[in-house]
Short mmCIF file of C-alpha atoms in Angstrom, two decimals:
data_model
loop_
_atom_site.label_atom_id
_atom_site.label_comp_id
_atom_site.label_asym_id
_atom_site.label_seq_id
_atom_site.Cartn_x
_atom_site.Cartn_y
_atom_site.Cartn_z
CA UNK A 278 0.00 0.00 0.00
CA UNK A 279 1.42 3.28 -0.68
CA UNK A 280 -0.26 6.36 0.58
CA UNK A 281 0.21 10.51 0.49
CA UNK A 282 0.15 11.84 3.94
CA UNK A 283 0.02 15.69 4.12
CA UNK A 284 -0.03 17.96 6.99
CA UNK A 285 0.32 21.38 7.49
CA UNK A 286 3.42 21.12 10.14
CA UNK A 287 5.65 18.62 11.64
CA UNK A 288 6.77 19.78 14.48
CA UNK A 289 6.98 18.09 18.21
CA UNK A 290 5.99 20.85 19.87
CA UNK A 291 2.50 20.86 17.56
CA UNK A 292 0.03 18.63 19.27
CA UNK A 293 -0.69 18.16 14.89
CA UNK A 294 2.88 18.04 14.09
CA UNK A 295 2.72 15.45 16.59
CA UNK A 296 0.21 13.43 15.39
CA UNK A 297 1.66 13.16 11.94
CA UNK A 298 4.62 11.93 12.71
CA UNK A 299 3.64 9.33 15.35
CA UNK A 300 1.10 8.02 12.83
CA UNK A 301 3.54 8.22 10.01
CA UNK A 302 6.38 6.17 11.46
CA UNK A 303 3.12 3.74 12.66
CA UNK A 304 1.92 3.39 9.03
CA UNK A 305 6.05 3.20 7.98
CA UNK A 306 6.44 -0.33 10.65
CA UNK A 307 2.84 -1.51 9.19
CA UNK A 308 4.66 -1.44 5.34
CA UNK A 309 3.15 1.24 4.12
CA UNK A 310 4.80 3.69 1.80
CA UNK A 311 4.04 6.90 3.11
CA UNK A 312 5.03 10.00 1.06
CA UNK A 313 4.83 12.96 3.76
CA UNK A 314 4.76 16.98 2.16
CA UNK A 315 3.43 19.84 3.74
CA UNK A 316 0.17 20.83 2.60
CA UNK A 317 0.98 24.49 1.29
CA UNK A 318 3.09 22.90 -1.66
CA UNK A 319 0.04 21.39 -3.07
CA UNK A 320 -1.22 25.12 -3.28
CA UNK A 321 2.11 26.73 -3.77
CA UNK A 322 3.96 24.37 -6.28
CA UNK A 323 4.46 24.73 -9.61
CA UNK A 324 2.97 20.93 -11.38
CA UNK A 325 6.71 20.18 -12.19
CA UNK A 326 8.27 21.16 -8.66
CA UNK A 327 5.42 19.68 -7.14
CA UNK A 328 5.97 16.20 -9.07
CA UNK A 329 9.53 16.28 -7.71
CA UNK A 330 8.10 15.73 -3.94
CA UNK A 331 7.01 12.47 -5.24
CA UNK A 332 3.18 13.39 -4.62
CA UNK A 333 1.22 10.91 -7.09
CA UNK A 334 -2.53 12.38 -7.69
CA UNK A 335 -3.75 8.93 -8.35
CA UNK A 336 -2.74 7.83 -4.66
CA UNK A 337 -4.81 8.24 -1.63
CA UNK A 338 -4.26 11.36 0.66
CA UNK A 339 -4.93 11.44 4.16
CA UNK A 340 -4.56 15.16 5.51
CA UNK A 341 -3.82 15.49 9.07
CA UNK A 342 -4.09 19.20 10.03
CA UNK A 343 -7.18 21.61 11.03
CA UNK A 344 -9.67 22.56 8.47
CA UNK A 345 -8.97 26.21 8.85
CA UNK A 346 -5.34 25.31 7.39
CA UNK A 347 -6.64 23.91 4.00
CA UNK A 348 -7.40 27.36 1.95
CA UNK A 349 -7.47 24.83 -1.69
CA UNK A 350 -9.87 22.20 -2.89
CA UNK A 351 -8.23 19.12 -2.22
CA UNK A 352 -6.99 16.79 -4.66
CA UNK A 353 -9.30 13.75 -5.78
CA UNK A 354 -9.05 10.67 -3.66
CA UNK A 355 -7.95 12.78 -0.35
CA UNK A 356 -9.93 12.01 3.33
CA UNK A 357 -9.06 14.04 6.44
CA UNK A 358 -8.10 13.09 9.73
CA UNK A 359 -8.89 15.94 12.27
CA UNK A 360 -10.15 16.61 15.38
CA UNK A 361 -12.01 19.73 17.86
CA UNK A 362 -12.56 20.49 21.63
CA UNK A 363 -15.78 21.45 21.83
CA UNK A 364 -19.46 20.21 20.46
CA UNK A 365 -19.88 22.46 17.48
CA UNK A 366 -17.24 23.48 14.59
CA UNK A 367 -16.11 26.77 13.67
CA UNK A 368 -17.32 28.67 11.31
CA UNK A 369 -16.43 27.01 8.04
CA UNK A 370 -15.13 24.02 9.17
CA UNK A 371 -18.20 21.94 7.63
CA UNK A 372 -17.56 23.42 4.42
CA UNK A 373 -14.02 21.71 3.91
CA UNK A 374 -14.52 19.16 5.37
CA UNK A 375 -16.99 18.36 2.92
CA UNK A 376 -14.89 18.97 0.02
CA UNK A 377 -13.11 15.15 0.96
CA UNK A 378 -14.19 11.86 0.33
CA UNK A 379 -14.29 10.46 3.93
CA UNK A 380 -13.44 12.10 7.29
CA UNK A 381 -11.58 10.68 10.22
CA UNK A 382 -11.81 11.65 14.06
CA UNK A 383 -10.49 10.32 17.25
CA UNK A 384 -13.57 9.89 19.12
CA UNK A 385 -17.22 9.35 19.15
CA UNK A 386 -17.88 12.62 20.42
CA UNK A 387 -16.37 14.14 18.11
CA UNK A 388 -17.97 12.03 15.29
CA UNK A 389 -21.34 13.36 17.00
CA UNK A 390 -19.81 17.05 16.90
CA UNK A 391 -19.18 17.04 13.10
CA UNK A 392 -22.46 15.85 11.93
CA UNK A 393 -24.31 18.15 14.17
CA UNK A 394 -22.43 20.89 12.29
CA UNK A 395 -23.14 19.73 9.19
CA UNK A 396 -20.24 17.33 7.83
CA UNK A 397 -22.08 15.49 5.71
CA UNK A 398 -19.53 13.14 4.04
CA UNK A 399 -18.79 9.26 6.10
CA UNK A 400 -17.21 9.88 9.58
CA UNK A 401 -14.74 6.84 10.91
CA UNK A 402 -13.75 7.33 14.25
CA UNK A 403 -10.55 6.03 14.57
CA UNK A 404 -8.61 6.66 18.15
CA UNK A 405 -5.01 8.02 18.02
CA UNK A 406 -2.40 6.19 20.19
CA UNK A 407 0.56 6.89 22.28
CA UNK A 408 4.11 6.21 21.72
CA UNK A 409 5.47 4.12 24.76
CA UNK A 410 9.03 3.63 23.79
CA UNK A 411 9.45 7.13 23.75
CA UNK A 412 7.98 6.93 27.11
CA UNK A 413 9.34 3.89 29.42
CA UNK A 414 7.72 3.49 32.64
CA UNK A 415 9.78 5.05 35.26
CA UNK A 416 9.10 4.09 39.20
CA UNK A 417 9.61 7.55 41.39
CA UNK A 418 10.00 6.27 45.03
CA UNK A 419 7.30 7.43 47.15
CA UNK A 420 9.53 8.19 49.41
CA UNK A 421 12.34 11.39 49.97
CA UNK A 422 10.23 14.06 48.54
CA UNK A 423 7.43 16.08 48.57
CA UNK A 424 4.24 14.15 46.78
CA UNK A 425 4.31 15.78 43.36
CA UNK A 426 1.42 17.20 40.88
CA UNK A 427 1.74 18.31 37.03
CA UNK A 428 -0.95 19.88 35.42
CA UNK A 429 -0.82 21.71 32.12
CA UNK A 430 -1.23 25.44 31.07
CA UNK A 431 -0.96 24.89 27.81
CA UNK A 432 -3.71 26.52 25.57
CA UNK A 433 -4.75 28.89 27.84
CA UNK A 434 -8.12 27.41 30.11
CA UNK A 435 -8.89 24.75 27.70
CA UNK A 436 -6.64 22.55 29.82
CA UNK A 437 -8.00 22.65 33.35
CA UNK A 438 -5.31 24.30 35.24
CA UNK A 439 -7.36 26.63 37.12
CA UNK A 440 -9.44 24.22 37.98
CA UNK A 441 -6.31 22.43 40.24
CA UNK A 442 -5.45 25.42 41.35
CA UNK A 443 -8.64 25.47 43.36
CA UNK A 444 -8.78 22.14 43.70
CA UNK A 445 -5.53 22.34 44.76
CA UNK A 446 -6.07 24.76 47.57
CA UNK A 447 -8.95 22.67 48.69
CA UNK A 448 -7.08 19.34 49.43
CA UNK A 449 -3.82 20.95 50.46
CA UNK A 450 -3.89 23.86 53.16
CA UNK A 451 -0.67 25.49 52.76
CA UNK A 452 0.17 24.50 56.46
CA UNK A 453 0.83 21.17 54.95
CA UNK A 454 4.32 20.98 53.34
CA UNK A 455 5.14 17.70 51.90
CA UNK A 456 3.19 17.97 48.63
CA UNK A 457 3.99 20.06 45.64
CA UNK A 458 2.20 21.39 42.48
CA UNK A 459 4.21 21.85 39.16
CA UNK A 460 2.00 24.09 36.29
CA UNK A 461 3.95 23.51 32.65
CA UNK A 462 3.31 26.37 29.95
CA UNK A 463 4.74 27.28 27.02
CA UNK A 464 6.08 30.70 27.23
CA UNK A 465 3.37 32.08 24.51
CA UNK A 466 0.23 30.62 26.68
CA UNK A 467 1.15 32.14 29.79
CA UNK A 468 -1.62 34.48 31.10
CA UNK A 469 -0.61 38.11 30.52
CA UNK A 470 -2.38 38.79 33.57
CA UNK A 471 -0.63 36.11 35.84
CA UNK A 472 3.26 36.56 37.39
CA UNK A 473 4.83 33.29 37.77
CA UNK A 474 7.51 34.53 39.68
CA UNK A 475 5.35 36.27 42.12
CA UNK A 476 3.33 33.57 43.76
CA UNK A 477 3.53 33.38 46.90
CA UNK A 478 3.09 29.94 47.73
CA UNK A 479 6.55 28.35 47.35
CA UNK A 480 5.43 24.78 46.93
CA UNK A 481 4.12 25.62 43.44
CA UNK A 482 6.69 25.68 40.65
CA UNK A 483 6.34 26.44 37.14
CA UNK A 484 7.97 25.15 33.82
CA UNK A 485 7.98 27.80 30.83
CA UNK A 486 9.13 26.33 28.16
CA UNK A 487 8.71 24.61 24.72
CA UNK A 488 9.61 21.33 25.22
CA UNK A 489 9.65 19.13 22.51
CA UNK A 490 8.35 16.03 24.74
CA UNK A 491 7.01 15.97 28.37
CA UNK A 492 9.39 12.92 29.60
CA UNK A 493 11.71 15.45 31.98
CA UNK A 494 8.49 17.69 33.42
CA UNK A 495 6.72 13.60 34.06
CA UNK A 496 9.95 12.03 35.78
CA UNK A 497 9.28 14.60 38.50
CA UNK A 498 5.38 13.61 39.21
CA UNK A 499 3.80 11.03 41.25
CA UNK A 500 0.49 12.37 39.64
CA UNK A 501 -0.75 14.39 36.63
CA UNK A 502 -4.05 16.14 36.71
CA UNK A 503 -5.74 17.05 34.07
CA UNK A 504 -9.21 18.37 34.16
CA UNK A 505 -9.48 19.09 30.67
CA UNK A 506 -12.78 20.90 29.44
CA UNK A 507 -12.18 19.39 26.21
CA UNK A 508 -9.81 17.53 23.46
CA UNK A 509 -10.00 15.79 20.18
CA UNK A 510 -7.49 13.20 21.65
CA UNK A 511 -5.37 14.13 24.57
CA UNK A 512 -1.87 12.60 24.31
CA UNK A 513 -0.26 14.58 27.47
CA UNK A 514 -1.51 12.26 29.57
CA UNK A 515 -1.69 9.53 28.18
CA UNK A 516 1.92 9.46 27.83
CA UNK A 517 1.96 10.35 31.39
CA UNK A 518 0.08 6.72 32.09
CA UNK A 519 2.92 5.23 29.68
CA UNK A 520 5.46 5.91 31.65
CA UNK A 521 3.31 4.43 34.67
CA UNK A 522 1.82 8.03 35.93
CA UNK A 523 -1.52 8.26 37.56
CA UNK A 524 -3.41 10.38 35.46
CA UNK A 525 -6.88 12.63 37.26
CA UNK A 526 -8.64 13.08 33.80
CA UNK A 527 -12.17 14.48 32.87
CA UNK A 528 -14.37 11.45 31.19
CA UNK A 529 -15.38 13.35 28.68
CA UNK A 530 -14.34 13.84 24.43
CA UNK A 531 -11.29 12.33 23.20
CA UNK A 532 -9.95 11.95 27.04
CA UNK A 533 -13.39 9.51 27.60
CA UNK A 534 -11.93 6.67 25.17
CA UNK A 535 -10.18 4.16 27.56
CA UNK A 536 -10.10 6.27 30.33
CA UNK A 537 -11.82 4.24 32.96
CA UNK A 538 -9.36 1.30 31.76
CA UNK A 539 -6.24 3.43 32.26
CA UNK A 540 -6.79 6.48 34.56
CA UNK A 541 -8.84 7.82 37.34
CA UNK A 542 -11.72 9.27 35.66
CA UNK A 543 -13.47 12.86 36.73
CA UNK A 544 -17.32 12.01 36.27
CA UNK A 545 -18.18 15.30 37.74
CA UNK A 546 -18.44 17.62 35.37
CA UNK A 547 -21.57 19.75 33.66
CA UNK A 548 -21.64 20.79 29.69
CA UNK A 549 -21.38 24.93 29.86
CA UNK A 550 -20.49 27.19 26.90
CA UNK A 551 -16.97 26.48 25.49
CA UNK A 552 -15.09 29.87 25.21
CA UNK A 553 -14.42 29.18 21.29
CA UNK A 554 -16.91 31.41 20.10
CA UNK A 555 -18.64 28.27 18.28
CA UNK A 556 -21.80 28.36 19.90
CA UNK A 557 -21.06 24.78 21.57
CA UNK A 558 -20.55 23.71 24.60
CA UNK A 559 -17.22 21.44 26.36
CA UNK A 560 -16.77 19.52 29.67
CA UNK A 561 -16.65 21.75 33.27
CA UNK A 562 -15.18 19.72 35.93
CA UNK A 563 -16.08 20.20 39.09
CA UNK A 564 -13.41 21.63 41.42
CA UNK A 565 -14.51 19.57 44.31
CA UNK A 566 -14.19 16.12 42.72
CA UNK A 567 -10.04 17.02 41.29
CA UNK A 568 -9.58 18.41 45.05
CA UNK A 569 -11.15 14.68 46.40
CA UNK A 570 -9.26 12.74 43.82
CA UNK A 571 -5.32 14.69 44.29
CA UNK A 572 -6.34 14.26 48.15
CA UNK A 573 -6.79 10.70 47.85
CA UNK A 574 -3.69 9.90 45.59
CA UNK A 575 -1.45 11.66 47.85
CA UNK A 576 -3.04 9.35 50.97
CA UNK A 577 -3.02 6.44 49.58
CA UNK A 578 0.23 6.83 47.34
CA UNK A 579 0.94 3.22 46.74
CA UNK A 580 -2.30 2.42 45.43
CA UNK A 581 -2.27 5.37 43.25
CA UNK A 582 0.88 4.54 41.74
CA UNK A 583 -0.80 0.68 41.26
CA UNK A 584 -3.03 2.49 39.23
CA UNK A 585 -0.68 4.41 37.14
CA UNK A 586 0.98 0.89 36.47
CA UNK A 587 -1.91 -0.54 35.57
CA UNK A 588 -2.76 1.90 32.88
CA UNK A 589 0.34 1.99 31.59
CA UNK A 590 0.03 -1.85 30.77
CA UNK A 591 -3.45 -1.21 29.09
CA UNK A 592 -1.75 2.17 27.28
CA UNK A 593 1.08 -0.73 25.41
CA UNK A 594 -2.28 -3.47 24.83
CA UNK A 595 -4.52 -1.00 23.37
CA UNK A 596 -3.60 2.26 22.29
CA UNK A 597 -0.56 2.81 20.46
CA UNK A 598 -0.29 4.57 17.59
CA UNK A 599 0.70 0.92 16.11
CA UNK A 600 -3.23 0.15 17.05
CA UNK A 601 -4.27 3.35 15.03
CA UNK A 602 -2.22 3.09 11.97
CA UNK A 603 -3.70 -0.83 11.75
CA UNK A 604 -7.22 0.43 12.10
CA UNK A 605 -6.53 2.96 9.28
CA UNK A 606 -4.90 0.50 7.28
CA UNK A 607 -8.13 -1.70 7.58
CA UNK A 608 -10.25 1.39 6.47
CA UNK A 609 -7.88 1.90 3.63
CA UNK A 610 -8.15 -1.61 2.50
CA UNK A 611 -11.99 -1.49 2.45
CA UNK A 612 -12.13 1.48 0.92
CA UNK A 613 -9.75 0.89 -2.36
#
């Protein structure tokens, strides 16, 4: 089988870029020729330069990148594989979309999303994966430090970090010393309004940086927490479970699939009005359920970690991005 695969980046730091290359070098171990470009040279290239890339018209093309980054019809025989946060696309979005012969998603919500907004063109849900040799498991003794939270502030709110912090305030009084918070942003999502350097409360750290993987930032948790309001996927922390992290994660979009198998779920959330300015509505956690679950996996530390073990096992049986580039293939095949 030999495939074009086009995205718009390919970058680690891109949850997209991401995406394509983990599913690329899947597809690449399955035996399928994959020839990767970047989507703008389909729009930009001349029909001889463009021929030089190797792209073949008469082969299948899966685009991996968000609608909003395809401003060309799409050659014949080309599906996409994409993904949102919230329950109804932005403006637009339907449009493309509908321009390809089949689209792909990572979850059943967001399968549900897409044809409330009008896709109207076969939607496979097929779940992405995680990449565990990238990510060993690693056993932090539970012993010799401070019990450790991560939590991400990546993306501004979408991600759930102010929900720890008043969870976090909640379960840990700051008379109690032995447990510590670490917040990881990139330096371009940072709050303009919020002073990292000027909290007061000296058991919370924070990482600002671009990292091209989380592996460093994870080696120093005994949890992550992530009350997300909303993802297409959510690979963060689910290569936090890989490397044998208990992972506090809202059961809801592309963090629901799997996550009572591999995580400690947060069932306590309500549907409220996503700030995307879509009109639809994500997952609101409640602040009193993270607080109850980060209290209970710093008392009972060894069976949290149990848990974190456990998932990580499930993470390596059942979602790799192996497991998603063998469900694709099986679309592929049925669909030539």
């Amino acid at each position: 089988m030999k495939i074009n695969w086009i995205g718009y980046r390919y970058i680690r730091e891109d949850g997209y870029g991401r995406y394509n290359i983990a599913m690329i070098r899947a597809l690449a171990r399955a035996g399928v020729e994959v020839l990767p470009m970047v989507s703008h040279l389909l729009f930009d290239a001349p029909p001889d330069v463009l021929k030089l890339t190797g792209f073949d018209p008469s082969l299948r093309s899966i685009f991996c990148q968000p609608p909003m980054t395809i401003t060309f019809k799409p050659p014949a025989h080309s599906w996409i594989l994409t993904m949102h946060e919230d329950s109804k696309l932005p403006k637009g979005w339907s449009t493309t979309i509908n321009q390809f012969e089949r689209c792909i998603v990572p979850c059943e919500q967001n399968r549900e999303a897409f044809e409330a907004s009008g896709v109207t063109i076969p939607i496979h849900v097929i779940p992405g994966g995680t990449a565990p040799d990238e990510f060993p498991v690693e056993i932090r003794p539970l012993v010799g430090h401070p019990y450790t939270f991560v939590t991400l502030g990546d993306r501004h709110i979408r991600k759930g970090w102010e929900t720890v912090w008043g969870a976090w305030y909640k379960a840990f009084p700051e008379s109690l010393d032995d447990v510590r918070l670490i917040v990881k942003f990139r330096p371009e999502m940072v709050p303009h309004w919020f002073e990292v350097d000027r909290i007061p409360d000296k058991r919370i750290t924070f990482c600002v940086d671009n990292l091209p993987d989380m592996r460093e930032v994870f080696r120093q948790a005994d949890c992550v927490v992530y009350p997300s309001k909303g993802d297409g996927w959510g690979m963060w922390w689910r290569e936090a479970v890989a490397m044998g992290k208990p992972a506090i994660v809202t059961n809801w979009s592309g963090n629901a699939v799997g996550v009572n198998d591999c995580a400690i779920p947060l069932n306590d959330y309500k549907l409220v009005e996503s700030h995307l300015n879509t009109g639809g509505k994500w997952a609101l956690p409640s602040e009193d359920e993270v607080a109850e679950k980060m209290k209970w996996c710093y008392e009972h530390r060894i069976g949290a970690q149990l848990i974190g073990l456990r998932g990580s096992y499930w993470i390596r049986q059942h979602q790799t991005w192996d497991h998603s580039a063998q469900a694709l293939i099986a679309l592929l095949e049925q669909y030539t």
